[in-house]
Every structure is written in structure tokens, then in C-alpha cells.
Short mmCIF file of C-alpha atoms and ligand atoms in Angstrom, two decimals:
data_model
loop_
_atom_site.label_atom_id
_atom_site.label_comp_id
_atom_site.label_asym_id
_atom_site.label_seq_id
_atom_site.Cartn_x
_atom_site.Cartn_y
_atom_site.Cartn_z
CA MET A 1 -26.72 7.57 32.32
CA ASN A 2 -27.60 3.79 32.32
CA SER A 3 -30.78 2.69 33.91
CA TYR A 4 -31.27 -0.84 35.11
CA CYS A 5 -34.02 -3.47 35.80
CA THR A 6 -32.92 -5.66 38.74
CA ALA A 7 -33.64 -9.30 39.22
CA THR A 8 -33.85 -10.93 42.58
CA TYR A 9 -33.03 -14.64 42.59
CA ARG A 10 -32.74 -17.19 45.18
CA ALA A 11 -30.12 -19.64 44.45
CA PHE A 12 -29.60 -23.05 46.27
CA ASP A 13 -26.55 -25.08 46.37
CA ASP A 14 -24.59 -27.00 49.04
CA LYS A 15 -21.13 -25.67 48.11
CA ALA A 16 -21.15 -23.17 45.46
CA ASP A 17 -19.19 -20.04 45.80
CA PHE A 18 -22.41 -17.66 45.72
CA ASP A 19 -20.31 -14.49 44.68
CA LYS A 20 -18.70 -16.31 41.87
CA LYS A 21 -22.13 -17.61 40.90
CA ALA A 22 -23.78 -14.12 40.84
CA THR A 23 -20.89 -12.82 38.55
CA GLY A 24 -21.31 -15.44 36.27
CA ILE A 25 -24.81 -14.68 35.97
CA ALA A 26 -24.32 -11.08 35.42
CA VAL A 27 -21.83 -11.57 32.93
CA GLY A 28 -23.21 -14.45 31.22
CA LEU A 29 -26.82 -13.18 30.77
CA THR A 30 -25.19 -9.82 29.41
CA VAL A 31 -22.00 -9.61 27.56
CA GLY A 32 -21.34 -13.35 27.66
CA SER A 33 -17.63 -13.09 28.75
CA TRP A 34 -15.77 -10.25 30.30
CA THR A 35 -12.16 -11.08 31.24
CA GLU A 36 -11.14 -12.66 27.87
CA LEU A 37 -12.40 -9.12 26.19
CA PRO A 38 -9.57 -6.63 24.91
CA GLU A 39 -9.31 -3.63 27.16
CA ALA A 40 -10.76 -1.58 24.23
CA LYS A 41 -13.79 -3.89 23.72
CA LYS A 42 -14.38 -3.53 27.51
CA LYS A 43 -15.07 0.06 27.17
CA ASP A 44 -17.56 -0.53 24.51
CA MET A 45 -19.27 -3.29 26.23
CA GLU A 46 -19.36 -1.80 29.73
CA LYS A 47 -22.82 -0.31 29.26
CA HIS A 48 -24.20 -3.67 28.39
CA LEU A 49 -22.66 -5.28 31.54
CA GLY A 50 -25.02 -6.70 34.27
CA LYS A 51 -24.03 -5.76 37.91
CA VAL A 52 -24.25 -7.84 40.87
CA VAL A 53 -25.93 -5.48 43.30
CA SER A 54 -25.81 -7.84 46.48
CA VAL A 55 -25.22 -11.39 47.67
CA GLU A 56 -26.86 -12.70 50.88
CA VAL A 57 -25.89 -16.20 52.10
CA HIS A 58 -27.99 -18.20 54.22
CA GLU A 59 -26.36 -21.30 55.79
CA PRO A 60 -28.64 -24.38 56.65
CA GLU A 61 -29.96 -23.92 60.50
CA ALA A 62 -29.26 -26.58 62.81
CA GLY A 63 -32.35 -28.53 63.64
CA ALA A 64 -34.24 -27.00 60.78
CA ALA A 65 -37.17 -29.20 59.49
CA PRO A 66 -35.83 -31.40 56.64
CA GLY A 67 -36.80 -29.86 53.20
CA SER A 68 -37.77 -26.41 54.69
CA LEU A 69 -36.05 -23.17 53.50
CA ALA A 70 -34.32 -22.87 56.79
CA SER A 71 -32.51 -26.27 56.22
CA LEU A 72 -31.28 -25.31 52.98
CA ARG A 73 -27.83 -23.62 51.85
CA TYR A 74 -28.94 -20.66 49.62
CA ALA A 75 -28.19 -17.15 48.48
CA ASP A 76 -30.63 -14.11 47.60
CA ILE A 77 -28.95 -12.61 44.98
CA ARG A 78 -29.58 -9.17 42.99
CA ILE A 79 -28.51 -8.41 39.53
CA ALA A 80 -29.19 -5.20 37.68
CA TYR A 81 -29.44 -5.68 33.85
CA PRO A 82 -29.05 -2.63 31.70
CA ASP A 83 -32.22 -1.23 30.02
CA VAL A 84 -30.05 -0.71 26.96
CA ASN A 85 -29.90 -4.39 26.48
CA PHE A 86 -33.57 -5.30 25.92
CA SER A 87 -36.94 -3.75 24.22
CA ARG A 88 -39.36 -2.44 26.09
CA ASP A 89 -41.81 -5.48 26.49
CA ILE A 90 -42.10 -8.22 29.08
CA PRO A 91 -40.72 -11.26 27.05
CA ALA A 92 -37.46 -9.34 26.59
CA LEU A 93 -37.10 -8.72 30.12
CA LEU A 94 -38.19 -12.31 30.95
CA VAL A 95 -35.85 -13.83 28.64
CA THR A 96 -32.96 -11.62 29.76
CA ALA A 97 -33.26 -12.14 33.42
CA PHE A 98 -34.82 -15.71 33.57
CA GLY A 99 -34.28 -17.30 30.05
CA LYS A 100 -31.80 -19.91 29.93
CA LEU A 101 -31.16 -19.30 33.91
CA SER A 102 -34.50 -20.74 34.81
CA MET A 103 -33.21 -24.09 33.41
CA ASP A 104 -30.00 -23.99 35.15
CA GLY A 105 -29.89 -25.68 38.43
CA ARG A 106 -31.64 -24.76 41.61
CA ILE A 107 -32.75 -21.33 41.22
CA LYS A 108 -35.97 -19.30 41.64
CA LEU A 109 -36.80 -15.91 40.56
CA LEU A 110 -38.06 -13.96 43.46
CA ASP A 111 -38.83 -10.34 41.97
CA LEU A 112 -38.12 -7.91 39.20
CA ASP A 113 -37.56 -4.13 40.13
CA PHE A 114 -38.47 -2.25 36.88
CA SER A 115 -36.44 1.07 36.13
CA ASP A 116 -38.84 4.26 35.32
CA GLU A 117 -37.55 4.12 31.88
CA PHE A 118 -38.57 0.41 31.37
CA ARG A 119 -41.86 1.10 33.12
CA ALA A 120 -42.63 4.16 31.18
CA GLY A 121 -43.29 1.74 28.21
CA PHE A 122 -46.32 0.19 29.66
CA ARG A 123 -49.69 1.76 30.01
CA GLY A 124 -50.95 -0.66 32.48
CA SER A 125 -54.93 -1.52 32.61
CA LYS A 126 -57.33 1.07 31.30
CA PHE A 127 -59.72 0.88 34.54
CA GLY A 128 -58.03 -0.31 37.56
CA ILE A 129 -59.97 -0.63 40.71
CA ASP A 130 -61.27 2.97 40.46
CA GLY A 131 -62.26 2.53 37.06
CA VAL A 132 -64.31 -0.88 37.69
CA ARG A 133 -65.92 0.88 40.64
CA GLU A 134 -66.91 3.74 38.60
CA LEU A 135 -68.50 1.41 36.10
CA LEU A 136 -70.43 -0.49 38.68
CA GLY A 137 -71.23 2.69 40.65
CA VAL A 138 -70.14 0.72 43.81
CA HIS A 139 -67.49 2.42 46.01
CA ASP A 140 -68.13 1.48 49.69
CA ARG A 141 -67.59 -2.13 49.72
CA PRO A 142 -65.80 -5.28 48.38
CA LEU A 143 -67.48 -6.21 45.26
CA LEU A 144 -68.83 -9.54 44.96
CA MET A 145 -68.14 -11.92 41.69
CA SER A 146 -69.92 -15.18 40.88
CA ILE A 147 -68.60 -17.90 38.51
CA PHE A 148 -70.31 -19.97 36.11
CA LYS A 149 -70.20 -23.39 36.73
CA SER A 150 -71.22 -26.26 34.54
CA VAL A 151 -70.87 -24.57 31.19
CA VAL A 152 -69.48 -27.21 28.78
CA GLY A 153 -72.26 -28.95 26.63
CA TYR A 154 -74.80 -26.38 27.82
CA ASP A 155 -76.62 -24.24 25.23
CA LEU A 156 -77.65 -20.54 25.11
CA PRO A 157 -80.95 -20.71 27.05
CA GLU A 158 -79.26 -23.09 29.72
CA LEU A 159 -76.46 -20.47 30.33
CA ARG A 160 -78.78 -17.66 30.19
CA GLU A 161 -80.81 -18.99 32.85
CA GLN A 162 -77.90 -19.68 35.18
CA PHE A 163 -76.66 -16.15 34.35
CA TYR A 164 -80.05 -15.02 35.21
CA HIS A 165 -80.02 -16.83 38.80
CA GLN A 166 -76.63 -15.46 39.66
CA ALA A 167 -77.45 -11.83 38.94
CA LEU A 168 -80.85 -11.84 40.80
CA GLY A 169 -78.22 -12.64 43.90
CA GLY A 170 -77.02 -9.26 43.88
CA VAL A 171 -73.35 -9.90 42.39
CA ASP A 172 -71.52 -7.21 40.58
CA LEU A 173 -69.56 -9.42 38.22
CA ILE A 174 -70.24 -12.71 36.64
CA LYS A 175 -67.15 -14.44 35.27
CA ASP A 176 -67.40 -17.49 32.70
CA ASP A 177 -65.51 -20.76 33.93
CA GLU A 178 -61.85 -20.54 32.37
CA ILE A 179 -62.63 -23.83 30.75
CA LEU A 180 -65.22 -22.27 28.49
CA PHE A 181 -63.90 -22.13 25.05
CA GLU A 182 -64.96 -21.18 21.72
CA ASN A 183 -67.73 -23.84 20.84
CA PRO A 184 -70.44 -24.11 18.47
CA LEU A 185 -73.35 -24.25 21.18
CA THR A 186 -72.48 -20.95 23.12
CA PRO A 187 -69.90 -18.92 20.84
CA ILE A 188 -68.75 -15.60 22.56
CA GLU A 189 -71.03 -13.07 20.87
CA LYS A 190 -74.05 -15.31 21.15
CA ARG A 191 -73.22 -15.86 25.02
CA VAL A 192 -72.92 -11.92 25.49
CA GLU A 193 -76.16 -11.41 24.01
CA ALA A 194 -77.77 -13.83 25.87
CA CYS A 195 -76.29 -13.00 29.06
CA ILE A 196 -76.35 -9.11 28.87
CA ALA A 197 -80.15 -9.54 28.23
CA ALA A 198 -80.19 -11.45 31.48
CA ALA A 199 -78.20 -8.94 33.20
CA LYS A 200 -80.73 -6.32 32.14
CA GLU A 201 -83.97 -8.17 32.85
CA ALA A 202 -82.47 -8.88 36.48
CA GLU A 203 -81.18 -5.35 36.73
CA LYS A 204 -85.02 -4.37 36.73
CA GLN A 205 -85.38 -6.40 39.98
CA THR A 206 -82.21 -5.41 41.75
CA GLY A 207 -81.50 -2.14 40.62
CA GLN A 208 -77.75 -3.18 40.15
CA LYS A 209 -75.27 -2.93 37.40
CA LEU A 210 -73.43 -5.92 36.24
CA LEU A 211 -70.27 -6.73 34.59
CA TYR A 212 -69.97 -9.89 32.62
CA ALA A 213 -66.52 -11.04 32.13
CA ALA A 214 -66.51 -13.31 29.13
CA ASN A 215 -63.92 -15.87 28.56
CA LEU A 216 -61.83 -14.57 25.39
CA THR A 217 -60.11 -17.70 23.82
CA GLY A 218 -58.80 -19.27 20.66
CA ARG A 219 -55.70 -18.79 18.50
CA THR A 220 -53.81 -15.59 19.51
CA SER A 221 -54.14 -14.16 15.79
CA GLN A 222 -57.95 -14.24 16.32
CA LEU A 223 -58.39 -12.58 19.69
CA ARG A 224 -58.53 -8.93 18.88
CA GLU A 225 -61.16 -9.59 16.37
CA ARG A 226 -63.34 -11.72 18.53
CA ALA A 227 -62.98 -9.28 21.49
CA LYS A 228 -64.19 -6.60 18.96
CA ARG A 229 -67.09 -8.93 17.87
CA ALA A 230 -68.01 -9.57 21.65
CA ILE A 231 -67.96 -5.85 22.10
CA ASP A 232 -70.15 -5.05 19.38
CA ALA A 233 -72.53 -7.67 20.70
CA GLY A 234 -72.32 -5.84 24.08
CA ALA A 235 -69.77 -7.18 26.22
CA ASN A 236 -68.69 -5.16 29.00
CA ALA A 237 -65.65 -7.04 30.35
CA LEU A 238 -63.43 -10.13 29.59
CA LEU A 239 -61.87 -12.93 31.21
CA PHE A 240 -58.35 -14.03 30.00
CA ASN A 241 -56.05 -17.00 30.69
CA VAL A 242 -52.97 -15.00 30.57
CA LEU A 243 -50.46 -17.41 31.25
CA ALA A 244 -51.35 -19.83 28.74
CA TYR A 245 -51.02 -17.00 26.19
CA GLY A 246 -48.31 -14.78 27.82
CA PHE A 247 -48.18 -11.52 29.37
CA ASP A 248 -47.56 -9.91 26.01
CA VAL A 249 -50.61 -11.04 24.74
CA LEU A 250 -52.79 -9.66 27.64
CA GLN A 251 -50.88 -6.22 27.21
CA GLU A 252 -51.85 -6.16 23.47
CA LEU A 253 -55.39 -6.66 24.18
CA ALA A 254 -55.25 -4.17 27.16
CA GLU A 255 -53.64 -1.39 24.93
CA ASP A 256 -56.05 -2.02 21.96
CA PRO A 257 -58.08 1.23 21.55
CA ASP A 258 -61.08 -0.56 20.44
CA ILE A 259 -61.01 -3.12 23.64
CA ASN A 260 -62.49 -0.37 25.95
CA ILE A 261 -63.54 -3.00 28.75
CA PRO A 262 -62.04 -4.17 31.79
CA ILE A 263 -60.17 -7.51 31.54
CA ALA A 264 -60.03 -9.95 34.58
CA ALA A 265 -56.98 -12.16 34.41
CA HIS A 266 -57.28 -15.85 35.10
CA PRO A 267 -54.34 -17.82 36.70
CA ALA A 268 -54.59 -21.02 34.88
CA PHE A 269 -51.45 -22.39 34.53
CA ALA A 270 -49.75 -20.67 37.39
CA GLY A 271 -49.25 -23.64 39.45
CA ALA A 272 -46.65 -24.96 36.95
CA MET A 273 -44.53 -21.83 37.65
CA TYR A 274 -44.89 -20.72 41.45
CA PRO A 275 -45.11 -23.22 44.09
CA ALA A 276 -41.82 -24.96 43.99
CA LEU A 277 -39.55 -23.60 46.56
CA GLU A 278 -36.39 -23.90 44.46
CA TYR A 279 -37.74 -23.34 41.09
CA GLY A 280 -40.00 -21.20 38.69
CA VAL A 281 -41.09 -17.64 39.51
CA ALA A 282 -42.28 -16.20 42.81
CA SER A 283 -46.05 -15.56 42.82
CA PRO A 284 -46.42 -12.20 43.74
CA LEU A 285 -44.30 -11.25 40.56
CA LEU A 286 -46.27 -13.82 38.54
CA LEU A 287 -49.59 -13.10 39.39
CA GLY A 288 -49.01 -9.46 40.98
CA LYS A 289 -46.41 -7.27 39.56
CA LEU A 290 -46.39 -8.71 35.95
CA MET A 291 -50.32 -9.23 35.65
CA ARG A 292 -50.60 -5.24 36.65
CA LEU A 293 -47.75 -4.05 34.48
CA ALA A 294 -49.41 -6.13 31.38
CA GLY A 295 -52.68 -4.57 32.09
CA ALA A 296 -55.13 -6.57 33.87
CA ASP A 297 -57.88 -4.79 35.81
CA LEU A 298 -58.83 -7.67 38.21
CA VAL A 299 -56.41 -10.74 39.18
CA LEU A 300 -57.80 -14.10 40.29
CA PHE A 301 -55.30 -16.27 42.88
CA PRO A 302 -55.88 -18.82 45.27
CA SER A 303 -56.74 -17.71 48.67
CA PRO A 304 -55.07 -18.95 52.02
CA TYR A 305 -58.26 -20.77 53.29
CA GLY A 306 -60.24 -22.04 50.22
CA SER A 307 -60.14 -25.35 48.31
CA VAL A 308 -57.01 -24.57 46.39
CA VAL A 309 -54.71 -22.66 48.63
CA MET A 310 -51.61 -20.57 48.65
CA PRO A 311 -49.54 -19.49 51.72
CA LYS A 312 -50.78 -16.48 53.26
CA GLU A 313 -47.82 -14.40 53.03
CA GLU A 314 -47.82 -14.95 49.20
CA THR A 315 -51.51 -13.96 48.71
CA LEU A 316 -50.86 -10.72 50.67
CA ALA A 317 -47.81 -9.93 48.58
CA ILE A 318 -49.87 -10.70 45.48
CA ALA A 319 -52.52 -8.12 46.68
CA ASP A 320 -49.99 -5.58 47.70
CA ALA A 321 -48.22 -5.84 44.24
CA LEU A 322 -51.63 -5.27 42.59
CA ARG A 323 -52.41 -2.10 44.63
CA ALA A 324 -49.17 -0.53 45.94
CA ASP A 325 -47.79 2.63 44.33
CA ALA A 326 -46.43 1.99 40.82
CA GLY A 327 -46.01 5.40 39.30
CA ALA A 328 -48.47 6.11 36.85
CA LEU A 329 -49.79 2.40 36.46
CA LYS A 330 -53.37 2.14 37.76
CA THR A 331 -53.94 -0.53 40.63
CA SER A 332 -55.73 -3.90 39.90
CA PHE A 333 -58.41 -5.76 41.97
CA PRO A 334 -57.08 -8.69 44.06
CA VAL A 335 -59.59 -11.57 43.67
CA PRO A 336 -58.63 -14.17 46.11
CA SER A 337 -60.65 -17.24 44.78
CA ALA A 338 -61.09 -20.90 44.98
CA GLY A 339 -63.58 -22.81 47.34
CA ILE A 340 -64.58 -19.36 48.84
CA HIS A 341 -67.96 -19.42 50.78
CA PRO A 342 -69.81 -16.90 52.74
CA GLY A 343 -68.25 -18.21 56.34
CA LEU A 344 -64.89 -17.17 54.77
CA VAL A 345 -66.00 -13.42 54.45
CA PRO A 346 -64.85 -11.84 57.44
CA TRP A 347 -61.57 -13.45 56.96
CA LEU A 348 -61.24 -12.35 53.36
CA LEU A 349 -62.24 -8.60 54.13
CA ARG A 350 -59.73 -8.89 57.27
CA ASP A 351 -56.57 -9.78 55.20
CA PHE A 352 -57.54 -8.41 51.82
CA GLY A 353 -59.87 -5.25 52.79
CA LEU A 354 -62.30 -3.10 50.96
CA GLN A 355 -60.41 -2.94 47.75
CA SER A 356 -60.67 -6.69 46.80
CA VAL A 357 -62.99 -8.77 45.18
CA VAL A 358 -64.98 -11.70 46.67
CA ASN A 359 -65.35 -14.41 44.42
CA ALA A 360 -67.12 -17.84 44.35
CA GLY A 361 -68.49 -20.51 42.14
CA GLY A 362 -69.60 -23.60 44.28
CA GLY A 363 -70.14 -21.34 47.21
CA ILE A 364 -72.97 -19.79 45.28
CA HIS A 365 -74.36 -22.48 42.98
CA GLY A 366 -74.21 -25.05 45.98
CA HIS A 367 -76.46 -22.96 48.27
CA PRO A 368 -79.06 -25.04 49.30
CA LEU A 369 -81.94 -22.38 48.62
CA GLY A 370 -80.60 -21.85 45.04
CA THR A 371 -78.04 -19.62 43.08
CA ALA A 372 -79.86 -16.50 43.77
CA ALA A 373 -80.01 -17.19 47.51
CA GLY A 374 -75.95 -17.95 47.15
CA GLY A 375 -75.31 -14.48 45.94
CA GLN A 376 -77.76 -12.98 48.74
CA ALA A 377 -75.90 -15.04 51.41
CA PHE A 378 -72.34 -13.26 50.23
CA ARG A 379 -73.91 -9.84 50.26
CA GLN A 380 -75.39 -10.39 53.84
CA ALA A 381 -72.06 -11.68 54.90
CA ILE A 382 -70.08 -8.65 53.56
CA ASP A 383 -72.51 -6.55 55.37
CA ALA A 384 -72.00 -7.94 58.51
CA ALA A 385 -68.26 -7.86 58.28
CA LEU A 386 -68.26 -4.45 57.30
CA ALA A 387 -70.38 -3.72 60.15
CA CYS A 388 -67.99 -6.09 62.41
CA VAL A 389 -70.84 -8.15 63.44
CA ASP A 390 -70.40 -11.84 64.20
CA LEU A 391 -71.87 -13.55 61.06
CA GLU A 392 -73.71 -16.10 62.96
CA ALA A 393 -75.26 -13.55 65.20
CA TYR A 394 -76.14 -11.47 62.19
CA ALA A 395 -77.46 -14.40 60.28
CA ALA A 396 -79.85 -14.97 63.09
CA GLU A 397 -81.85 -11.72 62.59
CA PRO A 398 -85.07 -11.79 60.43
CA GLY A 399 -84.60 -11.59 56.75
CA ARG A 400 -81.27 -13.16 56.83
CA GLU A 401 -82.38 -16.78 55.52
CA ALA A 402 -80.02 -16.76 52.97
CA LEU A 403 -77.01 -16.23 55.14
CA LYS A 404 -78.20 -18.54 57.98
CA THR A 405 -78.68 -21.51 55.54
CA ALA A 406 -75.17 -20.85 54.07
CA ILE A 407 -73.64 -21.09 57.44
CA GLU A 408 -75.61 -24.39 58.19
CA ARG A 409 -74.21 -25.46 54.95
CA TRP A 410 -70.49 -24.65 54.86
CA GLY A 411 -69.91 -23.12 58.54
CA VAL A 412 -68.13 -20.28 59.87
CA LYS A 413 -64.15 -20.03 59.68
CA ARG A 414 -62.95 -19.50 63.38
C1 1AE B 501 -58.42 -19.42 41.25
C2 1AE B 501 -59.25 -19.80 40.33
C3 1AE B 501 -60.45 -20.23 40.97
C4 1AE B 501 -61.54 -20.16 39.88
O1 1AE B 501 -61.22 -19.94 38.89
C5 1AE B 501 -62.71 -20.97 40.11
O2 1AE B 501 -63.54 -21.46 39.02
C6 1AE B 501 -63.25 -20.99 41.45
O3 1AE B 501 -64.28 -21.90 41.45
P1 1AE B 501 -65.12 -22.11 43.17
O4 1AE B 501 -65.27 -21.08 43.74
O5 1AE B 501 -63.88 -22.97 43.85
O6 1AE B 501 -66.17 -23.19 42.80
#
């Protein structure tokens, strides 16, 4: 029996016959032409033919705000593509379902439903939420991640110092800034050696384990060897700019038996793909489903209330795609990020729950009492939110100067 992967599109057009358009897509992206084929050939080609599953037309609503979705004429179209047409890899599926079509008028790819057969070709992440928690020994609260800031042009002792202060604040993970590339001052192996040494020193004081996600960069052909050298130097996690390289490169790294450490996916470049209403790829597919399928253990994306924002329903849909049941695929940690400060923590917990990572750069380094206090303020904010205690009331108690000062600096979102 044939199995199919199903794509959902939103196509916009003021006049089009959407049923005809859907048939054109289903035929055009599979067998190319149908009506002209001789009957005998049709029998052979049937198993390769795309099928229109549904077409739901939405007419513009009177009085809708100009430019809003409701003001536009569009159709949600579902097309099933036979698995027999493409190999078991993300590039093949993307080119089938949204290759040429992505350039053909006002159309956005909303979703892809993978057949069991297609999904069986993927191992997903090696660690997932449970595996990362196991490495850290933390099971009862959201994790806290800190981001290096001011890294370009700095040398190893300077990065080590910055790392040490972040570690002292009680964070669980520290990630490189995504713009720190291979460079003579702080090549990845040297960076890893220096930062892991700082992590061990900090652990003596905090008693806390820590993962350092070192940014894996450079030419694709060199990534595997570079990752292995970083691991030999002590690396215990990696950061990867997935969209600049492609999902398949992430999959190669995640499946490599010698790269046995978690991979955090950075969303850099995603803004070129998801925000337009009428074009591109919807963010829950781009940063949720596909990241998880390709093997990300943690996925960063903009939050609904920081400095770089994304509509809340999209952020929740990304988190859902990373954690929903997906057969044998492990879950991935949602990491809503950008402009996060302690006053947002109750919102982050309410919206993303325990199985998420609170992540901040400026919200830690910019703490008036220093970077370590920045981490401590977040840990205190997490404790308060878990106890369902008002942040300001919690901060007013003795020993909570870090949180109190952070609230003075950034406020509390109400
Ligand atoms: C969505 C990615 C966020 C990110 O990578 C980053 O560096 C955030 O920094 P802050 O927390 O906004 O300073």
C-alpha cells in the first residue's frame, strides 16, 4: 500500500479557482502532467501521483482590518505526496513539497505531516529533554541557560573569566554567542578547554553540573572533524546555526556515533523564512517539527515578550511540536529567547512549563551587581514562580538581593 507525507499550504489569490490550483500542485509536483498521459502509462504512474486531500476556501470578511488575514481571500490546501517519489531525507521532502512552489506566487507552507514510513528514516536527537536532564541531574525545574556576550575580539583568558562568572550564577547551560566563529584567538578546542576548566572550578562552589554549548562553525566538510576535536578537548554540548547550513547537516551531526553530546539549534536566519503572512514556511514547522526530526536536543526561538518577539500562538505551537508525541522521536527542549530578564520568568513558566529552558544573555550580564548575580536572580525568579509566589514579594525576603536588584533594573511584567 502507498504511504504519503502530507503538506498543508495557505494559498492567497483574489480570484483563483483553488480546487484547480490544488490539482495543479498535486500533479505538477509529482508526475508533471496527467490528462495528456496515455491510459496505459496512467496505470504505471498512479502510485507517483500527488493527491488533493482537502481545499478550504476563506473569503475576505467585510470590515476586516486591511492587510489582516481575515481581509484576504485564501485557501488552506492539503496535498498528499507519495513517499515512493522521494528519498528518506529532509531536502528531498522540502524540494518535493515546497521547492519550485515556494517561488510560485503568494503561498506559505504551513505544515508537513510525515508518514510513519518517512519518519522511520530518522533517529531524531540522541538526548532530548530526558537525556539533557539526566546529564545535568536536574529534574524538578526549568533549566537556566546563559549566553556569552561580547565575544568577538576577546582572547581565551577573557572568555574564561566571562564563563566563570556565568557559571557561578547557578546556570545549567552556557552557550556561545552564535556570531562567534572559528578564529585564531579562541578556536573551538582551546575555548572548550578553557571553559570546561572554568566550569569545574565553579562547580566546586556551586556543586552544580554545567553544559557548555560551543558554537560549531566553518565549512560543512570540516564540521564533523571539528566537533570530534572539540569533544576530545572536553566539549559536552554544541551550538549549531542550523538554518544557515540546512537541516540535513544537523541530522548528519546528530546521527554521528562519535558526536555523543547534546546539540542546541540556534534559529539565526529563520526570520528570512517564517514571518511573512503570504510566503515562506510557518515557524512551528521550521523551528519545531523539522528541528526535532533532524536531531536538535534544544531549540532556541523568539519568545512572545522579549526584545525579538514572535506571536504567542506561534511560540506555543513550536513548543508543542518539540514536545508532542512523535513516535520514537525524543522530545526537544523549547528555549524561548531574546531579551529575557527575571521579571518575565513567571510568564515563561506559565506559557512554556517545566519542560523548557529559560535563556538570557543581556538579562544576566546586564545585572547591576554583576554576571553571577544575574544568574542568581534568574534562579530566585524560577524558585518564586514554581512556588507561585509574587516575584516582588519573594524578592523582598532577606538573601534575595540578586532578584530585588534585577526587578529594580528590568521590572516585572504584569
Ligand atoms: C532567539 C535567539 C536569542 C539569542 O541567541 C541571544 O543571543 C539572545 O540574547 P539576549 O538574551 O537578548 O541578550
